[in-house]
Structures are given as structure tokens and as C-alpha cells.
PDB file of C-alpha atoms in Angstrom:
ATOM      1  CA  MET F   1      -0.922   3.615 -10.718  1.00 33.00           C
ATOM      2  CA  ASP F   2       1.332   3.356 -13.770  1.00 34.00           C
ATOM      3  CA  SER F   3      -0.167   3.243 -17.243  1.00 33.00           C
ATOM      4  CA  SER F   4       2.714   1.990 -19.346  1.00 33.00           C
ATOM      5  CA  SER F   5       5.949   0.041 -19.282  1.00 31.00           C
ATOM      6  CA  GLU F   6       7.652   3.380 -18.684  1.00 33.00           C
ATOM      7  CA  GLY F   7       5.531   3.782 -15.577  1.00 32.00           C
ATOM      8  CA  MET F   8       6.434   0.350 -14.305  1.00 27.00           C
ATOM      9  CA  LYS F   9      10.115   1.117 -14.814  1.00 32.00           C
ATOM     10  CA  SER F  10       9.525   4.173 -12.683  1.00 33.00           C
ATOM     11  CA  SER F  11       7.875   2.022 -10.038  1.00 35.00           C
ATOM     12  CA  GLY F  12      10.874  -0.264 -10.019  1.00 37.00           C
ATOM     13  CA  LYS F  13      13.031   2.745  -9.304  1.00 40.00           C
ATOM     14  CA  HIS F  14      10.855   3.635  -6.330  1.00 41.00           C
ATOM     15  CA  ASP F  15      11.894   0.367  -4.646  1.00 41.00           C
ATOM     16  CA  SER F  16      15.515   1.445  -4.516  1.00 39.00           C
ATOM     17  CA  ASP F  17      14.640   5.046  -3.769  1.00 47.00           C
ATOM     18  CA  MET F  18      12.998   4.043  -0.478  1.00 49.00           C
ATOM     19  CA  LYS F  19      16.376   3.023   0.980  1.00 61.00           C
ATOM     20  CA  LEU F  20      14.784   1.216   3.888  1.00 64.00           C
ATOM     21  CA  LYS F  21      17.156   0.135   6.641  1.00 72.00           C
ATOM     22  CA  TYR F  22      16.589  -2.460   9.315  1.00 72.00           C
ATOM     23  CA  GLN F  23      17.539  -1.434  12.842  1.00 70.00           C
ATOM     24  CA  GLY F  24      18.027  -4.820  14.472  1.00 66.00           C
ATOM     25  CA  ARG F  25      21.136  -7.002  14.595  1.00 65.00           C
ATOM     26  CA  LYS F  26      22.516  -7.765  11.140  1.00 68.00           C
ATOM     27  CA  THR F  27      22.856 -11.398  10.132  1.00 65.00           C
ATOM     28  CA  SER F  28      25.143 -13.095   7.628  1.00 61.00           C
ATOM     29  CA  ARG F  29      23.976 -16.709   7.770  1.00 67.00           C
ATOM     30  CA  ALA F  30      20.850 -17.810   5.898  1.00 65.00           C
ATOM     31  CA  ASN F  31      19.331 -19.669   8.841  1.00 76.00           C
ATOM     32  CA  SER F  32      19.840 -16.673  11.121  1.00 82.00           C
ATOM     33  CA  GLU F  33      18.210 -14.376   8.585  1.00 82.00           C
ATOM     34  CA  GLN F  34      15.299 -16.800   8.276  1.00 89.00           C
ATOM     35  CA  ARG F  35      14.771 -16.811  12.034  1.00 91.00           C
ATOM     36  CA  ARG F  36      14.888 -13.026  12.080  1.00 91.00           C
ATOM     37  CA  ARG F  37      12.281 -12.946   9.313  1.00 92.00           C
ATOM     38  CA  THR F  38      10.130 -15.447  11.218  1.00 95.00           C
ATOM     39  CA  ILE F  39      10.179 -13.149  14.241  1.00 96.00           C
ATOM     40  CA  LEU F  40       9.189 -10.117  12.187  1.00 96.00           C
ATOM     41  CA  GLU F  41       6.379 -11.989  10.459  1.00 96.00           C
ATOM     42  CA  ALA F  42       5.097 -13.081  13.860  1.00 97.00           C
ATOM     43  CA  ALA F  43       5.205  -9.485  15.078  1.00 97.00           C
ATOM     44  CA  LEU F  44       3.252  -8.425  11.994  1.00 96.00           C
ATOM     45  CA  ARG F  45       0.532 -10.986  12.764  1.00 96.00           C
ATOM     46  CA  ILE F  46       0.279  -9.524  16.259  1.00 97.00           C
ATOM     47  CA  VAL F  47      -0.080  -6.017  14.789  1.00 96.00           C
ATOM     48  CA  VAL F  48      -3.029  -7.225  12.711  1.00 95.00           C
ATOM     49  CA  ARG F  49      -4.629  -9.048  15.613  1.00 95.00           C
ATOM     50  CA  ASP F  50      -3.865  -6.798  18.586  1.00 95.00           C
ATOM     51  CA  GLY F  51      -2.440  -3.568  17.197  1.00 94.00           C
ATOM     52  CA  VAL F  52       1.103  -2.233  17.454  1.00 94.00           C
ATOM     53  CA  ARG F  53       0.830  -1.957  21.221  1.00 93.00           C
ATOM     54  CA  GLY F  54       0.445  -5.732  21.366  1.00 95.00           C
ATOM     55  CA  VAL F  55       4.006  -6.218  20.096  1.00 96.00           C
ATOM     56  CA  ARG F  56       6.090  -7.323  23.061  1.00 95.00           C
ATOM     57  CA  HIS F  57       9.162  -9.541  23.133  1.00 95.00           C
ATOM     58  CA  ARG F  58       7.426 -12.320  25.042  1.00 95.00           C
ATOM     59  CA  ALA F  59       4.286 -12.192  22.876  1.00 97.00           C
ATOM     60  CA  VAL F  60       6.312 -12.214  19.666  1.00 97.00           C
ATOM     61  CA  ALA F  61       8.501 -15.096  20.839  1.00 96.00           C
ATOM     62  CA  LYS F  62       5.395 -17.139  21.617  1.00 96.00           C
ATOM     63  CA  GLU F  63       3.802 -16.263  18.265  1.00 97.00           C
ATOM     64  CA  ALA F  64       7.005 -17.154  16.394  1.00 96.00           C
ATOM     65  CA  SER F  65       7.613 -20.312  18.434  1.00 96.00           C
ATOM     66  CA  VAL F  66      11.146 -19.228  19.286  1.00 95.00           C
ATOM     67  CA  PRO F  67      12.888 -18.732  22.639  1.00 95.00           C
ATOM     68  CA  LEU F  68      12.504 -15.315  24.233  1.00 94.00           C
ATOM     69  CA  SER F  69      16.262 -14.928  23.997  1.00 93.00           C
ATOM     70  CA  ALA F  70      15.979 -15.013  20.193  1.00 93.00           C
ATOM     71  CA  THR F  71      13.872 -11.860  20.004  1.00 93.00           C
ATOM     72  CA  THR F  72      16.134  -9.968  22.398  1.00 92.00           C
ATOM     73  CA  TYR F  73      19.185 -11.164  20.460  1.00 92.00           C
ATOM     74  CA  TYR F  74      18.025  -9.731  17.147  1.00 91.00           C
ATOM     75  CA  PHE F  75      16.288  -6.654  18.569  1.00 92.00           C
ATOM     76  CA  LYS F  76      17.800  -4.820  21.517  1.00 88.00           C
ATOM     77  CA  ASP F  77      14.513  -3.150  22.445  1.00 92.00           C
ATOM     78  CA  ILE F  78      10.856  -3.063  21.475  1.00 93.00           C
ATOM     79  CA  THR F  79      11.358   0.073  19.374  1.00 92.00           C
ATOM     80  CA  ASP F  80      13.753  -1.734  17.052  1.00 92.00           C
ATOM     81  CA  LEU F  81      11.385  -4.676  16.818  1.00 95.00           C
ATOM     82  CA  ILE F  82       8.404  -2.478  15.900  1.00 94.00           C
ATOM     83  CA  THR F  83      10.448  -0.384  13.475  1.00 93.00           C
ATOM     84  CA  ASP F  84      11.772  -3.432  11.644  1.00 93.00           C
ATOM     85  CA  THR F  85       8.305  -4.972  11.543  1.00 95.00           C
ATOM     86  CA  PHE F  86       7.035  -1.830   9.831  1.00 94.00           C
ATOM     87  CA  THR F  87      10.007  -1.912   7.449  1.00 92.00           C
ATOM     88  CA  LEU F  88       9.196  -5.498   6.462  1.00 91.00           C
ATOM     89  CA  PHE F  89       5.547  -4.511   6.014  1.00 92.00           C
ATOM     90  CA  VAL F  90       6.478  -1.670   3.644  1.00 89.00           C
ATOM     91  CA  GLU F  91       8.744  -3.917   1.576  1.00 86.00           C
ATOM     92  CA  MET F  92       6.043  -6.572   1.272  1.00 84.00           C
ATOM     93  CA  GLY F  93       3.462  -3.941   0.356  1.00 79.00           C
ATOM     94  CA  ALA F  94       5.644  -2.434  -2.375  1.00 76.00           C
ATOM     95  CA  GLN F  95       6.108  -5.858  -3.948  1.00 75.00           C
ATOM     96  CA  LYS F  96       2.370  -6.611  -3.917  1.00 73.00           C
ATOM     97  CA  PHE F  97       1.463  -3.195  -5.281  1.00 70.00           C
ATOM     98  CA  LYS F  98       4.007  -3.395  -8.094  1.00 71.00           C
ATOM     99  CA  ALA F  99       2.974  -6.940  -9.036  1.00 69.00           C
ATOM    100  CA  TYR F 100      -0.678  -5.941  -9.341  1.00 67.00           C
ATOM    101  CA  TRP F 101      -0.011  -3.006 -11.636  1.00 66.00           C
ATOM    102  CA  GLU F 102       2.367  -5.021 -13.791  1.00 69.00           C
ATOM    103  CA  GLU F 103      -0.491  -7.459 -14.373  1.00 68.00           C
ATOM    104  CA  SER F 104      -2.814  -4.533 -15.200  1.00 65.00           C
ATOM    105  CA  ASP F 105      -0.310  -2.826 -17.487  1.00 65.00           C
ATOM    106  CA  SER F 106      -1.751  -4.165 -20.761  1.00 67.00           C
ATOM    107  CA  MET F 107      -5.255  -3.023 -19.846  1.00 68.00           C
ATOM    108  CA  LEU F 108      -4.035   0.475 -19.054  1.00 70.00           C
ATOM    109  CA  LYS F 109      -2.012   0.743 -22.264  1.00 70.00           C
ATOM    110  CA  MET F 110      -5.034  -0.340 -24.307  1.00 71.00           C
ATOM    111  CA  ALA F 111      -7.217   2.263 -22.618  1.00 70.00           C
ATOM    112  CA  MET F 112      -4.578   4.914 -23.272  1.00 71.00           C
ATOM    113  CA  LYS F 113      -4.489   4.085 -26.986  1.00 70.00           C
ATOM    114  CA  GLU F 114      -8.251   4.584 -27.254  1.00 69.00           C
ATOM    115  CA  LEU F 115      -8.263   7.839 -25.304  1.00 67.00           C
ATOM    116  CA  VAL F 116      -8.867  10.976 -27.370  1.00 67.00           C
ATOM    117  CA  PRO F 117      -8.205  13.867 -24.952  1.00 63.00           C
ATOM    118  CA  SER F 118     -10.379  16.354 -26.873  1.00 66.00           C
ATOM    119  CA  ASP F 119     -13.340  13.976 -27.213  1.00 73.00           C
ATOM    120  CA  GLN F 120     -15.802  13.965 -24.306  1.00 73.00           C
ATOM    121  CA  ALA F 121     -17.201  10.528 -25.117  1.00 78.00           C
ATOM    122  CA  SER F 122     -13.716   9.051 -25.291  1.00 76.00           C
ATOM    123  CA  ARG F 123     -12.813  10.556 -21.934  1.00 75.00           C
ATOM    124  CA  GLN F 124     -15.998   9.129 -20.419  1.00 79.00           C
ATOM    125  CA  VAL F 125     -15.140   5.634 -21.677  1.00 80.00           C
ATOM    126  CA  PHE F 126     -11.619   6.042 -20.329  1.00 79.00           C
ATOM    127  CA  ALA F 127     -12.955   7.187 -16.942  1.00 79.00           C
ATOM    128  CA  ASP F 128     -15.217   4.119 -16.836  1.00 82.00           C
ATOM    129  CA  ARG F 129     -12.326   1.762 -17.583  1.00 81.00           C
ATOM    130  CA  ILE F 130     -10.010   3.307 -15.016  1.00 80.00           C
ATOM    131  CA  SER F 131     -12.814   3.269 -12.452  1.00 80.00           C
ATOM    132  CA  ASP F 132     -13.331  -0.446 -13.063  1.00 81.00           C
ATOM    133  CA  LEU F 133      -9.603  -1.058 -12.651  1.00 81.00           C
ATOM    134  CA  ALA F 134      -9.471   0.996  -9.447  1.00 82.00           C
ATOM    135  CA  ILE F 135     -12.465  -0.752  -7.860  1.00 82.00           C
ATOM    136  CA  GLU F 136     -10.975  -4.122  -8.847  1.00 83.00           C
ATOM    137  CA  TYR F 137      -7.770  -3.127  -7.057  1.00 82.00           C
ATOM    138  CA  VAL F 138      -9.707  -2.129  -3.930  1.00 84.00           C
ATOM    139  CA  LEU F 139     -11.797  -5.315  -3.932  1.00 84.00           C
ATOM    140  CA  ILE F 140      -8.671  -7.455  -4.317  1.00 84.00           C
ATOM    141  CA  GLN F 141      -7.098  -5.591  -1.415  1.00 84.00           C
ATOM    142  CA  LEU F 142     -10.180  -6.181   0.743  1.00 86.00           C
ATOM    143  CA  ALA F 143     -10.587  -9.816  -0.268  1.00 86.00           C
ATOM    144  CA  GLU F 144      -6.976 -11.011  -0.389  1.00 86.00           C
ATOM    145  CA  HIS F 145      -4.979  -8.472   1.610  1.00 86.00           C
ATOM    146  CA  ARG F 146      -7.322  -7.474   4.423  1.00 90.00           C
ATOM    147  CA  ASP F 147      -4.622  -8.092   7.018  1.00 92.00           C
ATOM    148  CA  TYR F 148      -2.298  -5.785   5.076  1.00 90.00           C
ATOM    149  CA  LEU F 149      -4.861  -2.964   5.184  1.00 92.00           C
ATOM    150  CA  ILE F 150      -5.432  -3.451   8.911  1.00 94.00           C
ATOM    151  CA  ALA F 151      -1.691  -3.400   9.606  1.00 94.00           C
ATOM    152  CA  GLU F 152      -1.284  -0.312   7.441  1.00 92.00           C
ATOM    153  CA  ARG F 153      -3.781   1.620   9.532  1.00 93.00           C
ATOM    154  CA  ALA F 154      -2.291   0.336  12.774  1.00 94.00           C
ATOM    155  CA  PHE F 155       1.150   1.607  11.759  1.00 93.00           C
ATOM    156  CA  GLN F 156      -0.275   4.927  10.560  1.00 91.00           C
ATOM    157  CA  GLN F 157      -1.797   5.480  13.980  1.00 91.00           C
ATOM    158  CA  GLU F 158       1.423   4.483  15.728  1.00 92.00           C
ATOM    159  CA  CYS F 159       3.312   7.087  13.678  1.00 92.00           C
ATOM    160  CA  LEU F 160       1.501   9.746  15.707  1.00 91.00           C
ATOM    161  CA  ARG F 161       3.269   8.451  18.832  1.00 89.00           C
ATOM    162  CA  ASN F 162       6.487   6.995  17.464  1.00 89.00           C
ATOM    163  CA  GLU F 163       8.606   9.374  15.402  1.00 89.00           C
ATOM    164  CA  ASN F 164      10.990   6.539  14.468  1.00 86.00           C
ATOM    165  CA  LEU F 165       8.280   5.129  12.208  1.00 90.00           C
ATOM    166  CA  ARG F 166       7.633   8.356  10.315  1.00 90.00           C
ATOM    167  CA  PRO F 167      10.496   8.109   7.780  1.00 89.00           C
ATOM    168  CA  ILE F 168       9.323   4.589   6.897  1.00 89.00           C
ATOM    169  CA  ALA F 169       5.742   5.831   6.585  1.00 89.00           C
ATOM    170  CA  PHE F 170       6.877   8.618   4.265  1.00 88.00           C
ATOM    171  CA  SER F 171       8.724   6.069   2.097  1.00 84.00           C
ATOM    172  CA  HIS F 172       5.606   3.903   1.995  1.00 84.00           C
ATOM    173  CA  GLN F 173       3.449   6.870   1.018  1.00 86.00           C
ATOM    174  CA  LYS F 174       5.976   8.109  -1.549  1.00 85.00           C
ATOM    175  CA  PHE F 175       5.993   4.812  -3.425  1.00 79.00           C
ATOM    176  CA  PHE F 176       2.199   4.841  -3.679  1.00 82.00           C
ATOM    177  CA  LEU F 177       1.899   8.515  -4.620  1.00 88.00           C
ATOM    178  CA  ASP F 178       4.775   8.455  -7.109  1.00 85.00           C
ATOM    179  CA  SER F 179       3.080   5.626  -8.982  1.00 79.00           C
ATOM    180  CA  LEU F 180      -0.184   7.588  -9.094  1.00 84.00           C
ATOM    181  CA  LYS F 181       1.653  10.741 -10.125  1.00 87.00           C
ATOM    182  CA  THR F 182       3.245   8.892 -13.047  1.00 82.00           C
ATOM    183  CA  PHE F 183      -0.182   7.732 -14.162  1.00 80.00           C
ATOM    184  CA  PHE F 184      -1.803  11.180 -14.011  1.00 81.00           C
ATOM    185  CA  ALA F 185       1.149  12.773 -15.797  1.00 83.00           C
ATOM    186  CA  LYS F 186       0.799  10.178 -18.546  1.00 77.00           C
ATOM    187  CA  ILE F 187      -2.855  11.042 -19.180  1.00 75.00           C
ATOM    188  CA  GLY F 188      -2.103  14.759 -19.363  1.00 74.00           C
ATOM    189  CA  SER F 189      -2.953  16.088 -15.917  1.00 80.00           C
ATOM    190  CA  ASN F 190      -1.851  19.672 -15.315  1.00 83.00           C
ATOM    191  CA  HIS F 191      -1.304  18.867 -11.644  1.00 87.00           C
ATOM    192  CA  PRO F 192      -0.322  15.176 -11.438  1.00 89.00           C
ATOM    193  CA  ASP F 193       1.080  15.527  -7.922  1.00 91.00           C
ATOM    194  CA  ILE F 194      -2.149  17.043  -6.589  1.00 91.00           C
ATOM    195  CA  ASP F 195      -4.313  14.550  -8.473  1.00 88.00           C
ATOM    196  CA  ALA F 196      -2.183  11.736  -7.069  1.00 90.00           C
ATOM    197  CA  GLU F 197      -2.742  12.908  -3.494  1.00 91.00           C
ATOM    198  CA  LEU F 198      -6.471  13.428  -4.018  1.00 90.00           C
ATOM    199  CA  PHE F 199      -7.024  10.078  -5.680  1.00 88.00           C
ATOM    200  CA  GLY F 200      -4.759   8.335  -3.172  1.00 89.00           C
ATOM    201  CA  SER F 201      -6.862   9.780  -0.360  1.00 90.00           C
ATOM    202  CA  ILE F 202     -10.031   8.506  -2.020  1.00 88.00           C
ATOM    203  CA  ILE F 203      -8.546   5.009  -2.390  1.00 88.00           C
ATOM    204  CA  ILE F 204      -7.543   4.962   1.280  1.00 89.00           C
ATOM    205  CA  HIS F 205     -11.009   6.189   2.316  1.00 88.00           C
ATOM    206  CA  VAL F 206     -12.753   3.607   0.134  1.00 86.00           C
ATOM    207  CA  GLU F 207     -10.561   0.821   1.532  1.00 88.00           C
ATOM    208  CA  TYR F 208     -11.412   1.938   5.066  1.00 88.00           C
ATOM    209  CA  GLN F 209     -15.126   1.963   4.272  1.00 84.00           C
ATOM    210  CA  GLY F 210     -14.773  -1.528   2.847  1.00 84.00           C
ATOM    211  CA  LEU F 211     -13.014  -2.735   5.998  1.00 87.00           C
ATOM    212  CA  ILE F 212     -15.727  -1.302   8.228  1.00 85.00           C
ATOM    213  CA  ALA F 213     -18.844  -2.042   6.177  1.00 78.00           C
ATOM    214  CA  GLY F 214     -17.654  -5.182   4.427  1.00 72.00           C
ATOM    215  CA  PHE F 215     -17.526  -5.667   0.687  1.00 68.00           C
ATOM    216  CA  GLU F 216     -19.803  -8.699   0.224  1.00 68.00           C
ATOM    217  CA  ASP F 217     -22.839  -6.397   0.058  1.00 70.00           C
ATOM    218  CA  GLU F 218     -23.389  -5.313  -3.554  1.00 77.00           C
ATOM    219  CA  THR F 219     -24.831  -1.994  -2.349  1.00 80.00           C
ATOM    220  CA  THR F 220     -21.554  -1.194  -0.612  1.00 77.00           C
ATOM    221  CA  VAL F 221     -19.536  -2.156  -3.685  1.00 78.00           C
ATOM    222  CA  ASP F 222     -21.751   0.011  -5.907  1.00 82.00           C
ATOM    223  CA  ARG F 223     -21.243   2.994  -3.628  1.00 82.00           C
ATOM    224  CA  LEU F 224     -17.478   2.498  -3.585  1.00 80.00           C
ATOM    225  CA  ARG F 225     -17.507   2.300  -7.369  1.00 81.00           C
ATOM    226  CA  VAL F 226     -19.497   5.542  -7.641  1.00 85.00           C
ATOM    227  CA  MET F 227     -17.060   7.337  -5.312  1.00 84.00           C
ATOM    228  CA  LEU F 228     -14.019   6.260  -7.325  1.00 83.00           C
ATOM    229  CA  LYS F 229     -15.656   6.984 -10.664  1.00 83.00           C
ATOM    230  CA  ARG F 230     -16.755  10.424  -9.563  1.00 85.00           C
ATOM    231  CA  GLN F 231     -13.235  11.368  -8.463  1.00 83.00           C
ATOM    232  CA  ILE F 232     -11.750  10.133 -11.740  1.00 81.00           C
ATOM    233  CA  GLU F 233     -14.357  12.032 -13.750  1.00 80.00           C
ATOM    234  CA  LEU F 234     -13.583  15.236 -11.895  1.00 82.00           C
ATOM    235  CA  MET F 235      -9.881  14.799 -12.530  1.00 78.00           C
ATOM    236  CA  LEU F 236     -10.419  14.083 -16.222  1.00 73.00           C
ATOM    237  CA  GLY F 237     -12.913  16.898 -16.647  1.00 70.00           C
ATOM    238  CA  VAL F 238     -15.772  14.486 -17.337  1.00 60.00           C
ATOM    239  CA  TYR F 239     -19.102  15.338 -15.759  1.00 50.00           C
ATOM    240  CA  SER F 240     -22.113  13.103 -15.964  1.00 46.00           C
TER     241      SER F 240
END
């Protein structure tokens, strides 16, 4: 959650730091790469609908409307197919996350300018603004990227069984946490890494609650807002 152009530059660096590698057959022609991408996108839809265990060569070929031989050509086994599907998911997620915070950059910079660290009232106003921004992020995720959140949890669960996915999961987590760490360091946190993990956990929990309970109910939204605001207040030393 970067709060300045410096933060967004840092986020851009995270993209290259992830060093994600695809496991399947490499392609050099554009049409071959497009077919490979089509297969992975189809596999990702199956993850959302049926879970990771629903990803099978035949099911993916049917979903992608390609011959079965195409999936086995690009991916020698189901492990490679699942691993590359997760890799594509992480890349797509990093792009969406970065784009959102670039759009929110001006709001964060304005809030930072008005923040007076030694003034309790100023810190309360800042906490309110950041809470509003955080809940907006969560609501956008739930409204526009629900499938992404479902896939994220499906892959997290699969990481318990499939150690090949764990390095990708760590890269995915690192991008998210590094962005939060940059934000907390910018506002003067003494422990930005710890605050990043705590706030990241709250965001993940709130997103899960929104997936389960729904977010159309204003009571649910109000509760999610209170949870996020409370965590931010604790981190900023604001108690109300």
C-alpha cells in the first residue's frame, strides 16, 4: 500500500524481483504463445469454479476449446499446468494491485501532507482517510475481482499439498507485503514489516468475510470498515 510516487517506484521493482518462471514448453511464435495463454486462462476459470483439483488436461482442453493434444504439448504433466496457472494468476494479480494503488496515489499523498504525527486529531483524520481507502480497495476486490479472491484461496490451500507452488506463493505474498511495508515506513512506523503483516492479515480476513457473508448488506460493510479502522488506529497509536 504505497503512499507516494517513491512507493510506486518500489512496487514496480517488486514485479521484477518476483522472477517468476513458467515451467511448461517455451514458445517463440505469437500464435503459439496466445494458445498457451488461452489454456492457462481456461485452467484458471476451472480453479475458480471447481478448485485446483478440478484442473485436468481433458477438462482444461474442453474449457479452452482446444484439442487435448494441445494441453499435453505445452504442459508435460498436470503439475506443470497447475504451476503455470498459478504463475499467470500471480502476474495478473500484481498488475491489478499496482494499477489500483497508482490510481490512489494522489489521495495518499494528500493525506500524508495533512498528517501531523504529534497531533492526535490529525492522526485520527489520517486513520479515517486510510480506513476509507482500505475499505474501498476491499469492496472493489469483492465486487470486481471476486474470482481472483476465490482463486487466491484455492491456490493457498493447494500450497499445503504441492510444494512446487510455495515459491510462487511466497513471491505473491512478498509483493503485497513489501507494498504495505513501504507505506508503513513512510508514515513513521517503528516496525513497518510487522505492521505490514498484521494489516495484510486483516485485509485477507476481511476479504474472506466478504466472500462468505456477501458485501451487499450495509451491516456487513460497516463491520468490515470498523475492523479495518480499528487496526489502523492501533498501528497509528490512535484510540477512540
